[in-house]
Amino acid sequence: MMEWIRKAYLSFILLFLYAPILILIAYSFNSGTYSTQWEGFTLDWYRSLAKSSDLLEITFNSFLLAFLAASGATIIGTAAAIALKRYQFLGKKAMQGLLFALLMSPDVVMGIALLVLFVALKMDLGFFTLLLSHITFGIPFVIVTVMGRIASLDENLTQAASDLGASEFQTLHKVILPLLWPAVLSGWLLAFTLSMDDVIISFFVSGPDFEILPLRIYSMVRLGVKPEINALCTILFILTMAIVFTSRKLVGDEE
Amino acid sequence: MSEIVVSLHGVTKKYGDLSILNGVDLEIKKGEFLTLLGPSGCGKTTILKLVAGFEFPTSGEIRLNGRVVNQEPPEKREVNTVFQSYALFPHMSIFDNVAFGPRLRGVPEDQIREDVKKALEMVQLIHLADRRPNQLSGGQQQRIAIARAVINKPSVLLLDESLSALDYKLRKQMQVELKHLQRQLGITFVFVTHDQEEALSMSDRIVLMHKGVIQQIGTPTEIYENPANLVVANFIGEATFFDALVVDHSEKGIALETEGQKIHLKDTKTKAKPGSKLKILVRPEDLRVERFSKDITEAFSFEGLVEHILYRGTVIDLCIRLKSGHVIQATEFYNEDSDALGYKVGQAVFVTWVDGWEVLLEDA
């Protein structure tokens, strides 16, 4: 009896979480154009998606942006996490506090703040402003992920390294980074996915020259959900799942 | 005279207002097995960290091979540490762990292969060279940690509670191996432990610490037989104490009042004034217990009743309540010749010791 309840409960939660996505995936194969009724199986929407060079270019833009932003955020975030855990410096407490403020602050606030900054600096809105913004909101997530891993490391390991003659840099290079890399990778993936689906901040800081996928989808949806969008979202969902599974596998192997 | 490898002079370490070490003076000789012994929080591990360079002294001077190293970082010191948690690098093979030090020093790879092989043969784990640390048992990890340290031929090897994570049997075995290794390598070992038995059986000299102050430095025999004060006597071995009052002393010995009796001992070292208090320390195994007062050959004895008998195989422990109400513990060898245990609970006995086997300590 208990077993049955447990299974039912679990199924209910999974259904609650994934039902919308499953419906979306199903409709991406629906041959009816506007209706929410099932009118038969088709791959037309995927075909028309493939033909739309415009959408493909925008998808590429998004991947490029996410890749660069995640890499930037990971480099800065990892360095910051190591500094926060390993060294004493002026303003360390303040920095930790601000980090969490940044994590919690509403995207609208971030978006407007960045926009004001770029305008004040007379920067043209486009690729660079997007990249800088995405790096900015990615950093705290990387820091938090990497700091968690550092906290779980045996402090004696770094002492052992310097005891055996390693300089500060050698300790970082040969001991700390190799041990942190699963967390660094997780942080990168987190920053990557955050960048891939950000609408709000990007809305404020993007320009007409560099379009990205989330914004395009958003503007397309305002005119009604087209079945191509269902297909596109399905592809994005499957890609995300693939990334998550590979990263889990990589991190899992390490531990 | 033997060479001094490490010396601490007036070393003090404070964390804020909290004082961990208070003016420690210590000289460590080349090639000796020195043990820092004391209860947790006594500052023994702090001394280790100061010598290794993980911590810097608040004041005082630390010298390593003659040069002052107060603020020198660990990587510059010809000292290596075996950590309590072993601290093997989990992302490297055993070979790479042991090769870590030589590689940093730029030793050619051919030479490294040979050195690592030798080091692993020394700890008898050459067959595990390709494994990862988490595939090894605690005892094996311990030995790898030692190999990883000694391959660098340090002037001093520091061992921080290195055996305490091992089970009893393995610990005994490692004690013998460590001692053997130390003789074979001729490296100075500084060993930190809270286990007095370990300290007594392995060390050339023991430094007994309490609350950041060195209480006594001496060979295991000196520490056990002639504890410098009550702290040492209480920490090392089992001890039975008698409260005593000094009546008089001369060149022939000392007259004391204890357990309601006046006794005379031939001790002439104690200079306590008449009227001052002393504690007489006698090791339980040095106490003689007789059933009849006629068997007592000493000039004094105290009468009491057996309260508990603890059978421990080769010996028996007797808890005896003396007439004064003071309960003492005496260890007697089990008499193999007689079938009976020889003692019964509630039995009247007489307790004494051979004059001169006691230690007189000032009552702090």
Coordinates of C-alpha atoms in Angstrom, one line a residue:
Chain A
M1 CA 0.0 0.0 0.0
M2 CA 2.7 2.5 1.0
E3 CA 4.7 1.5 -2.0
W4 CA 1.7 2.2 -4.3
I5 CA 1.2 5.6 -2.7
R6 CA 4.8 6.5 -3.1
K7 CA 4.8 5.6 -6.8
A8 CA 1.6 7.5 -7.4
Y9 CA 2.9 10.5 -5.7
L10 CA 6.2 10.4 -7.7
S11 CA 4.3 10.0 -11.0
F12 CA 2.1 12.9 -10.1
I13 CA 5.1 15.2 -9.5
L14 CA 6.8 14.1 -12.7
L15 CA 3.6 14.6 -14.6
F16 CA 3.1 18.1 -13.1
L17 CA 6.6 19.1 -14.1
Y18 CA 6.8 17.6 -17.5
A19 CA 3.3 17.5 -18.9
P20 CA 3.5 21.0 -20.5
I21 CA 6.7 20.0 -22.3
L22 CA 5.3 16.7 -23.4
I23 CA 2.3 18.5 -24.8
L24 CA 4.6 20.9 -26.6
I25 CA 6.6 18.1 -28.1
A26 CA 3.4 16.3 -29.2
Y27 CA 2.0 19.4 -30.9
S28 CA 5.3 19.9 -32.8
F29 CA 4.2 16.8 -34.7
N30 CA 0.6 17.8 -35.2
S31 CA -0.4 18.5 -38.7
G32 CA -3.2 21.0 -37.8
T33 CA -1.9 24.5 -38.2
Y34 CA -3.8 26.5 -35.7
S35 CA -5.9 24.1 -33.8
T36 CA -5.2 22.5 -30.5
Q37 CA -6.8 19.4 -31.8
W38 CA -4.8 16.4 -33.0
E39 CA -5.0 16.2 -36.7
G40 CA -2.4 13.6 -37.6
F41 CA 1.4 13.1 -37.5
T42 CA 3.7 15.3 -39.6
L43 CA 7.3 16.4 -39.8
D44 CA 6.4 19.5 -41.8
W45 CA 7.2 21.9 -39.1
Y46 CA 10.7 20.6 -38.7
R47 CA 11.1 20.8 -42.5
S48 CA 10.0 24.4 -42.7
L49 CA 12.2 25.2 -39.7
A50 CA 15.2 23.8 -41.6
K51 CA 14.4 25.9 -44.6
S52 CA 14.2 29.1 -42.6
S53 CA 17.7 30.3 -42.9
D54 CA 16.8 33.3 -40.8
L55 CA 15.9 31.2 -37.8
L56 CA 19.0 29.1 -38.2
E57 CA 21.2 32.1 -38.2
I58 CA 19.6 33.4 -35.0
T59 CA 19.9 30.0 -33.4
F60 CA 23.6 30.1 -34.2
N61 CA 23.9 33.6 -32.8
S62 CA 22.4 32.4 -29.5
F63 CA 24.8 29.4 -29.3
L64 CA 27.8 31.7 -30.0
L65 CA 26.7 34.2 -27.4
A66 CA 25.9 31.5 -24.8
F67 CA 29.3 29.8 -25.4
L68 CA 31.3 33.0 -25.1
A69 CA 29.3 34.3 -22.1
A70 CA 29.5 31.0 -20.3
S71 CA 33.3 30.8 -20.9
G72 CA 33.8 34.4 -19.7
A73 CA 31.6 33.9 -16.7
T74 CA 33.4 30.6 -15.8
I75 CA 36.9 32.1 -16.0
I76 CA 36.0 35.1 -13.9
G77 CA 33.7 33.2 -11.5
T78 CA 36.2 30.4 -10.8
A79 CA 38.9 32.9 -10.1
A80 CA 36.6 34.8 -7.8
A81 CA 35.5 31.6 -6.0
I82 CA 39.0 30.5 -5.3
A83 CA 39.9 34.0 -4.1
L84 CA 36.9 34.1 -1.8
K85 CA 37.6 30.7 -0.3
R86 CA 41.4 30.8 -0.2
Y87 CA 42.6 34.3 0.5
Q88 CA 42.0 37.1 2.9
F89 CA 41.5 40.5 1.3
L90 CA 39.9 43.8 2.0
G91 CA 36.2 43.9 1.2
K92 CA 35.8 40.1 1.1
K93 CA 32.7 40.1 3.4
A94 CA 31.1 42.8 1.3
M95 CA 31.9 40.9 -1.9
Q96 CA 30.2 37.8 -0.6
G97 CA 27.2 39.7 0.4
L98 CA 26.9 41.5 -2.9
L99 CA 27.2 38.2 -4.7
F100 CA 24.0 36.9 -3.1
A101 CA 22.3 40.2 -3.8
L102 CA 23.2 39.8 -7.4
L103 CA 21.8 36.3 -7.4
M104 CA 18.5 37.4 -6.0
S105 CA 18.0 40.7 -7.8
P106 CA 15.1 40.8 -10.3
D107 CA 16.1 40.5 -14.0
V108 CA 14.1 43.6 -14.8
V109 CA 16.3 45.6 -12.4
M110 CA 19.5 44.1 -13.9
G111 CA 18.3 44.7 -17.4
I112 CA 17.5 48.4 -16.8
A113 CA 20.6 48.9 -14.8
L114 CA 22.8 47.5 -17.6
L115 CA 20.9 49.5 -20.2
V116 CA 21.5 52.7 -18.3
L117 CA 25.1 51.9 -18.0
F118 CA 25.6 51.2 -21.7
V119 CA 23.8 54.3 -22.6
A120 CA 25.9 56.4 -20.2
L121 CA 29.0 54.9 -21.8
K122 CA 27.6 55.6 -25.2
M123 CA 27.9 52.0 -26.3
D124 CA 25.9 50.8 -29.3
L125 CA 23.5 48.1 -28.2
G126 CA 24.3 44.8 -29.9
F127 CA 26.6 41.8 -29.6
F128 CA 29.0 43.3 -27.1
T129 CA 26.4 44.7 -24.8
L130 CA 24.6 41.3 -24.8
L131 CA 27.9 39.5 -24.2
L132 CA 28.9 41.7 -21.3
S133 CA 25.4 41.4 -19.7
H134 CA 25.3 37.6 -20.1
I135 CA 28.7 37.3 -18.5
T136 CA 27.6 39.6 -15.7
F137 CA 24.5 37.6 -14.7
G138 CA 26.4 34.2 -15.2
I139 CA 29.3 35.0 -12.8
P140 CA 27.4 34.6 -9.5
F141 CA 26.0 31.2 -10.5
V142 CA 29.5 30.0 -11.4
I143 CA 30.9 31.4 -8.1
V144 CA 28.3 29.6 -6.0
T145 CA 28.8 26.3 -7.8
V146 CA 32.6 26.4 -7.6
M147 CA 32.6 27.6 -4.0
G148 CA 30.5 24.6 -2.9
R149 CA 33.1 22.3 -4.4
I150 CA 36.0 24.1 -2.8
A151 CA 34.3 23.8 0.6
S152 CA 34.2 20.1 0.2
L153 CA 37.9 19.7 -0.6
D154 CA 40.3 18.6 2.1
E155 CA 42.3 21.8 3.1
N156 CA 45.3 19.6 3.7
L157 CA 45.5 18.9 0.0
T158 CA 46.7 22.4 -0.8
Q159 CA 48.9 22.4 2.2
A160 CA 50.4 19.1 1.1
A161 CA 51.1 20.6 -2.3
S162 CA 53.0 23.5 -0.9
D163 CA 54.7 21.2 1.6
L164 CA 56.1 19.2 -1.3
G165 CA 57.5 22.3 -2.9
A166 CA 54.7 23.7 -5.1
S167 CA 54.4 27.5 -5.4
E168 CA 51.0 29.1 -5.2
F169 CA 50.6 29.0 -8.9
Q170 CA 51.7 25.4 -9.2
T171 CA 49.3 24.4 -6.4
L172 CA 46.5 26.1 -8.3
H173 CA 47.5 24.5 -11.6
K174 CA 48.3 21.0 -10.5
V175 CA 46.0 20.4 -7.5
I176 CA 43.2 22.9 -7.1
L177 CA 41.9 23.3 -10.7
P178 CA 42.0 19.5 -11.5
L179 CA 40.0 18.8 -8.4
L180 CA 37.6 21.7 -9.1
W181 CA 37.0 20.9 -12.7
P182 CA 33.6 19.0 -12.4
A183 CA 32.3 22.1 -10.6
V184 CA 33.8 24.4 -13.1
L185 CA 32.1 22.4 -15.9
S186 CA 28.8 22.5 -14.0
G187 CA 29.1 26.2 -13.6
W188 CA 29.8 26.6 -17.3
L189 CA 26.8 24.6 -18.2
L190 CA 24.6 26.6 -15.9
A191 CA 25.8 29.9 -17.3
F192 CA 25.4 28.5 -20.8
T193 CA 21.7 27.5 -20.3
L194 CA 21.0 30.8 -18.4
S195 CA 22.3 32.7 -21.4
M196 CA 20.4 30.5 -23.9
D197 CA 17.0 31.3 -22.4
D198 CA 17.3 34.8 -21.1
V199 CA 14.6 37.1 -22.4
I200 CA 14.3 39.9 -19.9
I201 CA 17.8 41.2 -19.6
S202 CA 18.5 40.6 -23.3
F203 CA 15.4 42.6 -24.2
F204 CA 16.9 45.7 -22.7
V205 CA 20.5 45.4 -24.0
S206 CA 20.1 43.9 -27.5
G207 CA 20.1 45.9 -30.7
P208 CA 18.8 45.3 -34.2
D209 CA 22.1 44.0 -35.6
F210 CA 22.4 40.9 -33.5
E211 CA 19.2 38.9 -33.0
I212 CA 19.0 36.0 -30.5
L213 CA 16.6 33.1 -30.2
P214 CA 14.7 33.8 -27.0
L215 CA 13.8 37.3 -28.1
R216 CA 12.8 36.1 -31.6
I217 CA 10.6 33.4 -30.1
Y218 CA 9.1 35.9 -27.8
S219 CA 8.2 38.3 -30.6
M220 CA 6.9 35.4 -32.8
V221 CA 4.6 34.2 -30.0
R222 CA 3.0 37.6 -29.7
L223 CA 1.4 37.0 -33.1
G224 CA 0.2 33.5 -32.0
V225 CA 2.0 30.3 -31.5
K226 CA 3.1 28.8 -34.8
P227 CA 3.8 25.1 -35.0
E228 CA 7.4 25.9 -36.1
I229 CA 8.0 27.3 -32.7
N230 CA 6.8 24.1 -31.1
A231 CA 9.3 22.3 -33.2
L232 CA 12.1 24.7 -32.3
C233 CA 11.4 24.4 -28.6
T234 CA 11.4 20.7 -28.9
I235 CA 14.8 20.7 -30.4
L236 CA 16.1 23.1 -27.7
F237 CA 14.6 20.9 -25.0
I238 CA 16.3 17.8 -26.4
L239 CA 19.6 19.6 -26.7
T240 CA 19.4 20.8 -23.1
M241 CA 18.6 17.4 -21.8
A242 CA 21.6 16.0 -23.8
I243 CA 23.9 18.6 -22.2
V244 CA 22.6 18.0 -18.7
F245 CA 23.0 14.2 -19.0
T246 CA 26.6 14.5 -20.4
S247 CA 27.6 16.8 -17.6
R248 CA 26.0 14.6 -15.0
K249 CA 28.0 11.7 -16.5
L250 CA 31.2 13.6 -16.6
V251 CA 30.9 14.9 -13.0
G252 CA 29.7 11.5 -11.8
D253 CA 32.7 9.8 -13.3
E254 CA 35.0 12.1 -11.5
E255 CA 33.5 11.2 -8.1
Chain B
M1 CA 77.7 16.9 20.0
S2 CA 75.0 16.1 17.6
E3 CA 73.8 18.7 15.2
I4 CA 70.7 20.7 15.7
V5 CA 68.3 20.6 12.8
V6 CA 65.4 22.6 14.1
S7 CA 65.4 25.0 17.0
L8 CA 62.6 27.1 18.5
H9 CA 63.5 29.9 20.7
G10 CA 60.9 31.7 22.8
V11 CA 58.2 30.8 20.3
T12 CA 54.7 32.2 21.0
K13 CA 51.6 31.7 18.8
K14 CA 48.4 33.7 19.4
Y15 CA 45.1 33.7 17.6
G16 CA 43.7 37.1 18.6
D17 CA 43.6 36.9 22.4
L18 CA 43.9 33.2 22.5
S19 CA 47.4 32.0 23.2
I20 CA 48.2 28.6 21.8
L21 CA 52.0 28.5 22.5
N22 CA 53.7 30.3 25.3
G23 CA 57.4 30.8 24.9
V24 CA 58.5 27.4 23.6
D25 CA 62.2 26.5 23.6
L26 CA 63.1 23.3 21.8
E27 CA 66.1 21.9 20.0
I28 CA 65.6 19.0 17.7
K29 CA 68.7 16.9 17.0
K30 CA 69.7 15.4 13.7
G31 CA 68.5 11.9 13.2
E32 CA 66.4 11.6 16.3
F33 CA 62.8 10.4 16.7
L34 CA 61.2 13.1 18.7
T35 CA 57.6 12.9 19.8
L36 CA 55.4 15.8 20.8
L37 CA 53.0 14.4 23.3
G38 CA 50.0 16.0 25.1
P39 CA 46.3 16.2 25.3
S40 CA 44.4 17.8 22.4
G41 CA 44.7 21.5 22.4
C42 CA 48.1 21.5 24.1
G43 CA 49.8 23.1 21.1
K44 CA 51.7 20.1 19.8
T45 CA 50.2 20.3 16.3
T46 CA 50.8 24.1 16.3
I47 CA 54.5 23.4 16.7
L48 CA 54.3 21.1 13.8
K49 CA 52.6 23.7 11.6
L50 CA 55.1 26.3 12.6
V51 CA 58.0 24.1 11.6
A52 CA 56.3 23.1 8.3
G53 CA 55.5 26.7 7.6
F54 CA 51.7 26.5 7.5
E55 CA 51.5 29.0 10.4
F56 CA 53.9 31.7 11.4
P57 CA 54.9 32.5 15.0
T58 CA 53.6 35.6 16.7
S59 CA 56.9 36.1 18.3
G60 CA 60.1 34.1 18.9
E61 CA 62.5 32.5 16.4
I62 CA 62.4 29.3 14.5
R63 CA 65.6 28.1 12.8
L64 CA 65.9 25.3 10.3
N65 CA 69.5 24.1 9.5
G66 CA 70.7 27.3 11.1
R67 CA 68.7 29.8 9.2
V68 CA 65.8 31.7 10.6
V69 CA 62.6 30.6 8.8
N70 CA 59.9 32.5 10.8
Q71 CA 58.1 33.8 7.7
E72 CA 59.4 31.4 5.1
P73 CA 56.6 29.6 3.1
P74 CA 56.4 25.8 3.3
E75 CA 57.6 25.2 -0.3
K76 CA 61.0 26.8 0.6
R77 CA 61.6 24.6 3.6
E78 CA 63.5 21.3 3.4
V79 CA 60.7 19.7 5.6
N80 CA 57.9 17.4 4.6
T81 CA 54.7 16.5 6.4
V82 CA 52.7 13.3 6.7
F83 CA 49.1 14.6 7.3
Q84 CA 46.6 13.0 9.6
S85 CA 44.2 12.7 6.7
Y86 CA 47.1 11.6 4.5
A87 CA 46.1 14.2 1.9
L88 CA 47.0 12.1 -1.1
F89 CA 45.9 13.8 -4.3
P90 CA 42.8 12.0 -5.4
H91 CA 43.1 12.9 -9.1
M92 CA 46.5 11.4 -9.5
S93 CA 47.8 7.8 -9.5
I94 CA 50.0 6.6 -6.6
F95 CA 53.0 6.9 -8.9
D96 CA 52.2 10.6 -9.7
N97 CA 51.5 11.3 -6.0
V98 CA 54.9 10.1 -5.0
A99 CA 56.5 11.8 -8.0
F100 CA 54.9 15.1 -7.2
G101 CA 57.8 16.6 -5.2
P102 CA 60.7 15.5 -7.5
R103 CA 58.8 16.7 -10.6
L104 CA 58.4 20.2 -9.0
R105 CA 62.1 20.2 -8.4
G106 CA 62.8 19.4 -12.1
V107 CA 64.4 16.0 -11.5
P108 CA 64.8 14.2 -14.9
E109 CA 61.9 11.7 -15.6
D110 CA 64.3 8.7 -15.7
Q111 CA 65.6 9.5 -12.3
I112 CA 62.1 10.1 -11.0
R113 CA 61.0 6.6 -12.2
E114 CA 63.9 5.1 -10.3
D115 CA 63.3 7.1 -7.2
V116 CA 59.6 6.5 -7.0
K117 CA 60.2 2.8 -7.5
K118 CA 62.7 2.8 -4.6
A119 CA 60.3 4.7 -2.4
L120 CA 57.4 2.4 -3.2
E121 CA 59.6 -0.7 -2.6
M122 CA 60.6 0.8 0.7
V123 CA 56.9 0.9 1.9
Q124 CA 56.3 -2.4 0.0
L125 CA 53.6 -1.1 -2.2
I126 CA 55.3 -1.1 -5.6
H127 CA 52.4 -3.2 -7.0
L128 CA 49.9 -0.4 -6.4
A129 CA 51.7 2.3 -8.4
D130 CA 49.0 2.6 -11.0
R131 CA 46.1 2.7 -8.6
R132 CA 44.2 5.8 -7.4
P133 CA 44.4 6.7 -3.7
N134 CA 40.7 5.9 -3.1
Q135 CA 41.3 2.3 -4.1
L136 CA 43.8 1.9 -1.2
S137 CA 43.1 1.0 2.4
G138 CA 43.9 3.4 5.2
G139 CA 47.2 1.7 6.1
Q140 CA 48.3 1.7 2.5
Q141 CA 47.4 5.3 2.0
Q142 CA 49.4 6.1 5.1
R143 CA 52.5 4.4 3.7
I144 CA 52.1 6.2 0.4
A145 CA 51.9 9.5 2.3
I146 CA 55.2 8.6 3.9
A147 CA 56.8 7.6 0.6
R148 CA 55.6 10.8 -1.0
A149 CA 57.3 12.8 1.8
V150 CA 60.6 10.9 2.2
I151 CA 61.4 10.8 -1.5
N152 CA 62.3 14.5 -1.2
K153 CA 64.9 13.6 1.4
P154 CA 63.8 16.2 3.9
S155 CA 65.9 17.3 6.8
V156 CA 62.9 16.7 9.0
L157 CA 59.8 14.5 8.5
L158 CA 56.8 15.8 10.4
L159 CA 54.1 13.3 11.2
D160 CA 50.8 14.7 12.5
E161 CA 48.8 12.1 14.5
S162 CA 49.7 9.8 11.6
L163 CA 48.6 6.6 13.1
S164 CA 45.5 7.6 14.9
A165 CA 43.1 6.8 12.0
L166 CA 44.3 3.2 11.8
D167 CA 42.9 0.3 13.8
Y168 CA 44.7 -1.1 16.8
K169 CA 46.5 -4.0 15.1
L170 CA 47.6 -2.0 12.1
R171 CA 48.7 0.8 14.3
K172 CA 51.0 -1.5 16.3
Q173 CA 52.5 -2.8 13.0
M174 CA 53.0 0.7 11.6
Q175 CA 54.7 1.8 14.8
V176 CA 57.4 -0.9 14.3
E177 CA 57.6 0.0 10.6
L178 CA 58.0 3.7 11.2
K179 CA 60.7 3.2 13.8
H180 CA 62.5 0.8 11.4
L181 CA 62.1 3.3 8.5
Q182 CA 63.5 6.1 10.6
R183 CA 66.6 4.1 11.5
Q184 CA 67.1 3.0 7.9
L185 CA 66.7 6.6 6.5
G186 CA 68.5 8.4 9.3
I187 CA 66.0 11.3 8.8
T188 CA 64.8 13.3 11.8
F189 CA 61.2 12.4 12.7
V190 CA 59.0 14.7 14.6
F191 CA 55.9 12.8 15.6
V192 CA 52.8 14.3 17.1
T193 CA 50.5 12.1 19.1
H194 CA 48.2 12.1 22.1
D195 CA 48.8 8.4 22.7
Q196 CA 51.3 8.0 25.4
E197 CA 51.9 4.3 24.7
E198 CA 52.9 5.2 21.1
A199 CA 55.2 7.9 22.4
L200 CA 56.9 5.7 24.9
S201 CA 57.5 2.9 22.5
M202 CA 58.8 4.8 19.5
S203 CA 60.6 7.9 20.6
D204 CA 64.2 8.7 21.3
R205 CA 63.0 11.8 23.2
I206 CA 59.5 12.9 24.2
V207 CA 58.4 16.5 24.6
L208 CA 55.4 16.6 26.9
M209 CA 53.2 19.6 26.4
H210 CA 50.3 21.0 28.3
K211 CA 48.4 24.2 27.6
G212 CA 51.0 25.6 25.2
V213 CA 53.9 25.1 27.6
I214 CA 56.6 22.3 27.5
Q215 CA 56.3 20.4 30.8
Q216 CA 59.2 18.1 30.3
I217 CA 61.7 16.9 27.6
G218 CA 63.3 13.6 28.1
T219 CA 63.8 10.0 27.1
P220 CA 60.8 7.8 27.5
T221 CA 62.4 6.3 30.6
E222 CA 63.1 9.7 32.2
I223 CA 59.5 10.8 31.5
Y224 CA 58.0 7.7 33.0
E225 CA 60.3 7.1 35.9
N226 CA 61.1 10.7 36.8
P227 CA 58.1 12.9 35.8
A228 CA 59.1 16.6 36.4
N229 CA 55.7 17.6 37.8
L230 CA 52.2 16.5 38.5
V231 CA 51.0 17.3 35.0
V232 CA 53.5 14.9 33.5
A233 CA 52.9 12.2 36.1
N234 CA 49.2 12.4 35.6
F235 CA 49.4 12.2 31.8
I236 CA 52.0 9.4 31.5
G237 CA 51.1 6.0 32.7
E238 CA 48.9 5.1 35.6
A239 CA 49.9 6.7 38.9
T240 CA 48.9 6.3 42.5
F241 CA 49.3 9.4 44.6
F242 CA 49.7 9.8 48.4
D243 CA 49.2 13.2 50.0
A244 CA 52.1 13.9 52.3
L245 CA 53.3 16.6 54.7
V246 CA 57.0 17.3 55.0
V247 CA 58.1 16.9 58.6
D248 CA 61.9 17.2 58.2
H249 CA 64.7 16.5 55.9
S250 CA 68.4 15.9 56.2
E251 CA 71.3 14.4 54.1
K252 CA 70.0 11.0 55.1
G253 CA 66.5 11.5 53.6
I254 CA 63.2 12.9 54.3
A255 CA 60.6 12.4 57.0
L256 CA 57.0 12.6 55.9
E257 CA 53.6 12.3 57.3
T258 CA 51.1 10.4 55.1
E259 CA 48.1 8.2 55.6
G260 CA 48.2 9.0 59.2
Q261 CA 51.7 7.7 59.6
K262 CA 55.2 9.1 59.9
I263 CA 57.5 7.5 57.3
H264 CA 61.1 8.0 56.3
L265 CA 62.3 7.9 52.8
K266 CA 65.9 8.1 51.6
D267 CA 65.2 10.7 48.9
T268 CA 67.5 13.7 49.3
K269 CA 66.6 15.6 46.1
T270 CA 63.5 17.2 47.4
K271 CA 64.1 20.5 49.0
A272 CA 60.6 21.2 50.2
K273 CA 60.4 23.0 53.5
P274 CA 59.1 21.3 56.6
G275 CA 55.4 21.9 56.8
S276 CA 54.9 22.1 53.0
K277 CA 52.7 19.6 51.1
L278 CA 54.0 17.0 48.7
K279 CA 52.5 14.2 46.6
I280 CA 54.2 10.8 46.6
L281 CA 53.8 9.2 43.2
V282 CA 54.2 5.4 43.0
R283 CA 53.4 3.5 39.8
P284 CA 50.7 0.8 40.5
E285 CA 53.1 -2.0 39.5
D286 CA 55.7 -0.7 42.0
L287 CA 53.3 -1.1 44.9
R288 CA 53.6 -4.3 47.0
V289 CA 50.5 -5.8 48.5
E290 CA 50.8 -8.4 51.2
R291 CA 48.2 -10.3 53.1
F292 CA 50.1 -10.5 56.3
S293 CA 52.0 -7.7 58.0
K294 CA 54.8 -10.1 58.8
D295 CA 55.7 -10.4 55.1
I296 CA 56.4 -6.7 54.9
T297 CA 60.1 -6.0 54.6
E298 CA 59.9 -2.3 54.3
A299 CA 59.9 0.0 57.3
F300 CA 56.3 1.3 56.6
S301 CA 53.1 -0.1 55.3
F302 CA 49.5 1.0 55.1
E303 CA 46.6 -1.2 56.0
G304 CA 43.5 -1.3 53.8
L305 CA 40.7 -3.5 52.4
V306 CA 40.4 -4.9 48.8
E307 CA 37.5 -3.1 47.2
H308 CA 37.6 -4.4 43.6
I309 CA 39.6 -6.9 41.7
L310 CA 40.2 -6.5 38.0
Y311 CA 41.6 -9.6 36.3
R312 CA 43.6 -8.6 33.2
G313 CA 45.3 -11.8 32.1
T314 CA 48.9 -11.5 33.1
V315 CA 48.3 -9.1 35.9
I316 CA 45.5 -8.2 38.3
D317 CA 44.5 -4.7 39.3
L318 CA 43.5 -4.2 43.0
C319 CA 41.5 -1.3 44.2
I320 CA 42.4 -0.9 47.8
R321 CA 40.6 1.4 50.3
L322 CA 43.2 2.5 52.9
K323 CA 42.2 3.3 56.5
S324 CA 42.2 7.0 55.7
G325 CA 39.5 6.4 53.1
H326 CA 41.9 7.0 50.2
V327 CA 41.4 4.5 47.4
I328 CA 44.5 3.4 45.5
Q329 CA 45.3 1.1 42.6
A330 CA 47.9 -1.5 42.7
T331 CA 49.0 -3.9 39.9
E332 CA 50.1 -7.3 41.0
F333 CA 51.5 -10.1 38.9
Y334 CA 49.2 -13.0 38.8
N335 CA 50.8 -15.9 40.8
E336 CA 50.9 -18.8 38.3
D337 CA 51.9 -21.3 40.9
S338 CA 48.8 -21.0 43.1
D339 CA 45.4 -21.9 41.8
A340 CA 43.6 -19.3 43.8
L341 CA 43.7 -15.7 42.8
G342 CA 45.1 -14.9 46.2
Y343 CA 42.9 -11.9 46.9
K344 CA 39.2 -11.6 47.8
V345 CA 37.0 -8.6 47.9
G346 CA 36.8 -7.3 51.5
Q347 CA 40.1 -8.9 52.5
A348 CA 42.5 -6.9 54.7
V349 CA 45.9 -6.2 53.0
F350 CA 49.0 -4.2 53.7
V351 CA 50.5 -1.9 51.0
T352 CA 54.0 -0.7 50.7
W353 CA 56.8 0.0 48.2
V354 CA 60.5 -0.2 48.0
D355 CA 62.0 3.0 49.4
G356 CA 63.4 5.0 46.5
W357 CA 61.0 3.8 43.8
E358 CA 58.6 6.7 44.5
V359 CA 58.8 10.2 43.1
L360 CA 58.2 13.2 45.3
L361 CA 56.4 16.0 43.5
E362 CA 55.5 19.4 44.8
D363 CA 51.8 19.8 45.3
A364 CA 50.8 22.6 43.0

